PDB file of C-alpha atoms in Angstrom:
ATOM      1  CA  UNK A   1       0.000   0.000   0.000  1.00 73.00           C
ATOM      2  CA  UNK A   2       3.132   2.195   0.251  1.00 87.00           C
ATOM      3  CA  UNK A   3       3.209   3.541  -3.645  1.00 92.00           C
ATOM      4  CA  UNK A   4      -0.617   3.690  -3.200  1.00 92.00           C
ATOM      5  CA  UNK A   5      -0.456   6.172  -0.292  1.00 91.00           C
ATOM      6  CA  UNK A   6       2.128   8.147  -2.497  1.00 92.00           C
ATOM      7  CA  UNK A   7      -0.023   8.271  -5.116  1.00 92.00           C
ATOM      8  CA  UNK A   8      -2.917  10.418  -3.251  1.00 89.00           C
ATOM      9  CA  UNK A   9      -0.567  13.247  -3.544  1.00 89.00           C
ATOM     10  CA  UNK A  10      -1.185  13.188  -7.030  1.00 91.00           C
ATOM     11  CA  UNK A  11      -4.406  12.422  -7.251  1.00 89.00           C
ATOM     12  CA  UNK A  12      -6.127  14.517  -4.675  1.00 87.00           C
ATOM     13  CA  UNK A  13      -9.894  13.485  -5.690  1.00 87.00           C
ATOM     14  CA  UNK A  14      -9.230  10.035  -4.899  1.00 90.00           C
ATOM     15  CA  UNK A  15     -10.463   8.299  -2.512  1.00 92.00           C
ATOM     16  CA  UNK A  16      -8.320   6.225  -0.374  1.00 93.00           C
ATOM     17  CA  UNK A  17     -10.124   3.255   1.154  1.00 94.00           C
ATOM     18  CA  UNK A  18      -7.190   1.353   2.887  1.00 91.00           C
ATOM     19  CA  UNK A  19      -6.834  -1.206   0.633  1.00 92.00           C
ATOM     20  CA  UNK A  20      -7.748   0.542  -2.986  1.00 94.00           C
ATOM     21  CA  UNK A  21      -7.832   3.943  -4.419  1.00 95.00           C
ATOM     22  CA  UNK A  22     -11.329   4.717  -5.794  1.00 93.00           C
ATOM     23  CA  UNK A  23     -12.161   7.986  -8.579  1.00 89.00           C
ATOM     24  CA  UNK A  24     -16.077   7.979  -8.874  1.00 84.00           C
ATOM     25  CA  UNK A  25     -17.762   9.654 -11.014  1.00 84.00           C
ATOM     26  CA  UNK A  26     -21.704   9.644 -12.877  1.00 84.00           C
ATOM     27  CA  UNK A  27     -20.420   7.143 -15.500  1.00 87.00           C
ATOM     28  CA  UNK A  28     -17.548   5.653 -14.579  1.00 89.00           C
ATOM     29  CA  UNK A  29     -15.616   4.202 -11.546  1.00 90.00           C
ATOM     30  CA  UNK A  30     -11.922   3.820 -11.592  1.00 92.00           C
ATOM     31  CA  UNK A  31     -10.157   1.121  -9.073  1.00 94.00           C
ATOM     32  CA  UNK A  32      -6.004   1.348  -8.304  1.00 96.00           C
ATOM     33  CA  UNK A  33      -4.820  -1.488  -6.097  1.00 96.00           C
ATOM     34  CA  UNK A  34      -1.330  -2.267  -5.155  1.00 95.00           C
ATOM     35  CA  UNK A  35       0.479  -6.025  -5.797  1.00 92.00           C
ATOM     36  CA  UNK A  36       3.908  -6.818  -4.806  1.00 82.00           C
ATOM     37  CA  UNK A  37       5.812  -9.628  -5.794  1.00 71.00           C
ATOM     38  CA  UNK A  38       6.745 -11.879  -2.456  1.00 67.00           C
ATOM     39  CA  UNK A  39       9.618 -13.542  -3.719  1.00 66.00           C
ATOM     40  CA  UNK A  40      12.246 -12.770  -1.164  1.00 64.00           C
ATOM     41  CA  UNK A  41      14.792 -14.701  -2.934  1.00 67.00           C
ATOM     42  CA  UNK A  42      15.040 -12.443  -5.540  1.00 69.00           C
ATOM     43  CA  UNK A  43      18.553  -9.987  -5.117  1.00 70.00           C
ATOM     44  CA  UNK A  44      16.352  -6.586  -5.689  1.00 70.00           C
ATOM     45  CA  UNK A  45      12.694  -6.196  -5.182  1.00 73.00           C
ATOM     46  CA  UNK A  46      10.744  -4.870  -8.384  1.00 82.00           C
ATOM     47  CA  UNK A  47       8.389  -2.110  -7.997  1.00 88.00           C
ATOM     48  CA  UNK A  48       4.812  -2.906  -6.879  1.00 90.00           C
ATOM     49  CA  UNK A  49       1.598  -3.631  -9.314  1.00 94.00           C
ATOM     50  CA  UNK A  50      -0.520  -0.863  -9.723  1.00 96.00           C
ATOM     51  CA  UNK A  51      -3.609  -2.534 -11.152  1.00 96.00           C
ATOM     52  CA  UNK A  52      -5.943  -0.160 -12.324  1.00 95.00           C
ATOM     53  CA  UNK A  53      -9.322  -1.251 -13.524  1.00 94.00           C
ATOM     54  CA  UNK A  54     -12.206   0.952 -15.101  1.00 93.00           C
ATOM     55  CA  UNK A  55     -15.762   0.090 -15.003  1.00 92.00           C
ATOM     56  CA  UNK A  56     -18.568   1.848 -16.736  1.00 89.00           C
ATOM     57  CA  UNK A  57     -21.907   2.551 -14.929  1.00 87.00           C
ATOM     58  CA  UNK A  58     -25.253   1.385 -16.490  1.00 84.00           C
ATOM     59  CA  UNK A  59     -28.115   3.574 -16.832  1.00 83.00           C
ATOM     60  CA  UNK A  60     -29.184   2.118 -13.788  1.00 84.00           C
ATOM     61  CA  UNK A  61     -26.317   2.448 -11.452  1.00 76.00           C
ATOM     62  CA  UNK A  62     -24.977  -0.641 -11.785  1.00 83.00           C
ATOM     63  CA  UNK A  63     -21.340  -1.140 -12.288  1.00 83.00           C
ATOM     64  CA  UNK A  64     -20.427  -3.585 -15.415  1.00 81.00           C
ATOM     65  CA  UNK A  65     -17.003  -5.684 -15.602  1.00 79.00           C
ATOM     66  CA  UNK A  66     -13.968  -4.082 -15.663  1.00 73.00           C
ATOM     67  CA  UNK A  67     -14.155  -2.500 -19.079  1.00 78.00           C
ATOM     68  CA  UNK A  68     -10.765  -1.767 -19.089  1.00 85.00           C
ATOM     69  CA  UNK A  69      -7.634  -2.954 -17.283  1.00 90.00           C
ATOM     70  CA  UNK A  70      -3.901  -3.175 -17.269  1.00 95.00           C
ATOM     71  CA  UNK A  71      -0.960  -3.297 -14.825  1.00 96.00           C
ATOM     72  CA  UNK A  72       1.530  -0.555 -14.226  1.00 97.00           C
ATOM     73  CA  UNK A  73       5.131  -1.377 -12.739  1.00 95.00           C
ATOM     74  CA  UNK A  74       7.289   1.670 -13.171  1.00 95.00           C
ATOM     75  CA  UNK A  75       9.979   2.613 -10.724  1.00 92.00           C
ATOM     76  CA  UNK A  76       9.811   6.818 -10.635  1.00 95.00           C
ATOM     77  CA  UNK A  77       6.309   7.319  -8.605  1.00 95.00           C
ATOM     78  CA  UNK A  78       6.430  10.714 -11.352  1.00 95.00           C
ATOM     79  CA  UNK A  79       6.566   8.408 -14.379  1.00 97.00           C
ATOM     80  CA  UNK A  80       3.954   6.557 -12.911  1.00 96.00           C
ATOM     81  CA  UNK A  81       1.324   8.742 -12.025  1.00 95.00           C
ATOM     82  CA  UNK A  82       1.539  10.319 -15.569  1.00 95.00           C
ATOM     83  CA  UNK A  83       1.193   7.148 -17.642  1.00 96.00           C
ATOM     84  CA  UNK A  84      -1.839   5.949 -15.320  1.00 95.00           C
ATOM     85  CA  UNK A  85      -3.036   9.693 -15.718  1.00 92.00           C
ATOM     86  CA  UNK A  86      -3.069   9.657 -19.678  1.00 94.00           C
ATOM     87  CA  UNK A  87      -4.504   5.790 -19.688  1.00 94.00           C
ATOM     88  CA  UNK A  88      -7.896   7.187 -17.456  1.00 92.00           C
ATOM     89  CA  UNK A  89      -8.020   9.941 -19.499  1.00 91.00           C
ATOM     90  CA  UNK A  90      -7.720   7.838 -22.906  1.00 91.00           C
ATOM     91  CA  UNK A  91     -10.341   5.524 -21.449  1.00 90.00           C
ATOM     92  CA  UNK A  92     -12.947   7.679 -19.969  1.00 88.00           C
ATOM     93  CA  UNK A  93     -11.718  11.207 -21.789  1.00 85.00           C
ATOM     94  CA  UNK A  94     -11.696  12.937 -18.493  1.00 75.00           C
ATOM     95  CA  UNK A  95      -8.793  14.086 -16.470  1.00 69.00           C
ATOM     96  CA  UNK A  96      -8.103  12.058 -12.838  1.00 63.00           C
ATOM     97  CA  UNK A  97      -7.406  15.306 -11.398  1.00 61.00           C
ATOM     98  CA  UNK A  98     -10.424  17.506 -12.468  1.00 60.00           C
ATOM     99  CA  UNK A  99     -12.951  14.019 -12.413  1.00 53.00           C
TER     100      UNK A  99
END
């Protein structure tokens, strides 16, 4: 949850559940959860997952599956933030920070 918590900064109208970060809006909900990789043996730890996964709202409310979804594993927390910044706003055509 460490790169998660990092990322608020950067997001500020996320919300930050403890275990996800969550950007609602009237048609659209957008999900960022942290993975690591356990493997201890392993001489340098890579960075964490960010798994961010977009769902559409029905006319209804409803959320449908995931209509989008990819992982993110970059190193600078910067570099990050901007490439899952331009994939939202490819997907939904809305800015993170103004949603």
């Amino acid at each position: 949850m460490e790169t998660l918590k990092l990322l608020r900064d950067y997001f500020p109208t996320a919300i930050f559940t403890g275990k996800c970060m969550v950007f609602v809006s009237e048609d659209w909900r957008v999900e960022l959860t942290e993975h690591k990789d356990n493997d201890f043996s392993k001489a340098a730890p890579k960075p964490a997952i960010i798994r961010v996964r977009i769902s559409r709202k029905t006319l209804d409310g409803d959320l449908l599956e995931a209509s989008y979804y990819e992982d993110f594993q970059l190193a600078l927390l910067g570099e990050l933030a901007e490439q899952i910044e331009k994939y939202v706003q490819a997907a939904i055509g809305t800015n993170l920070r103004e949603a």
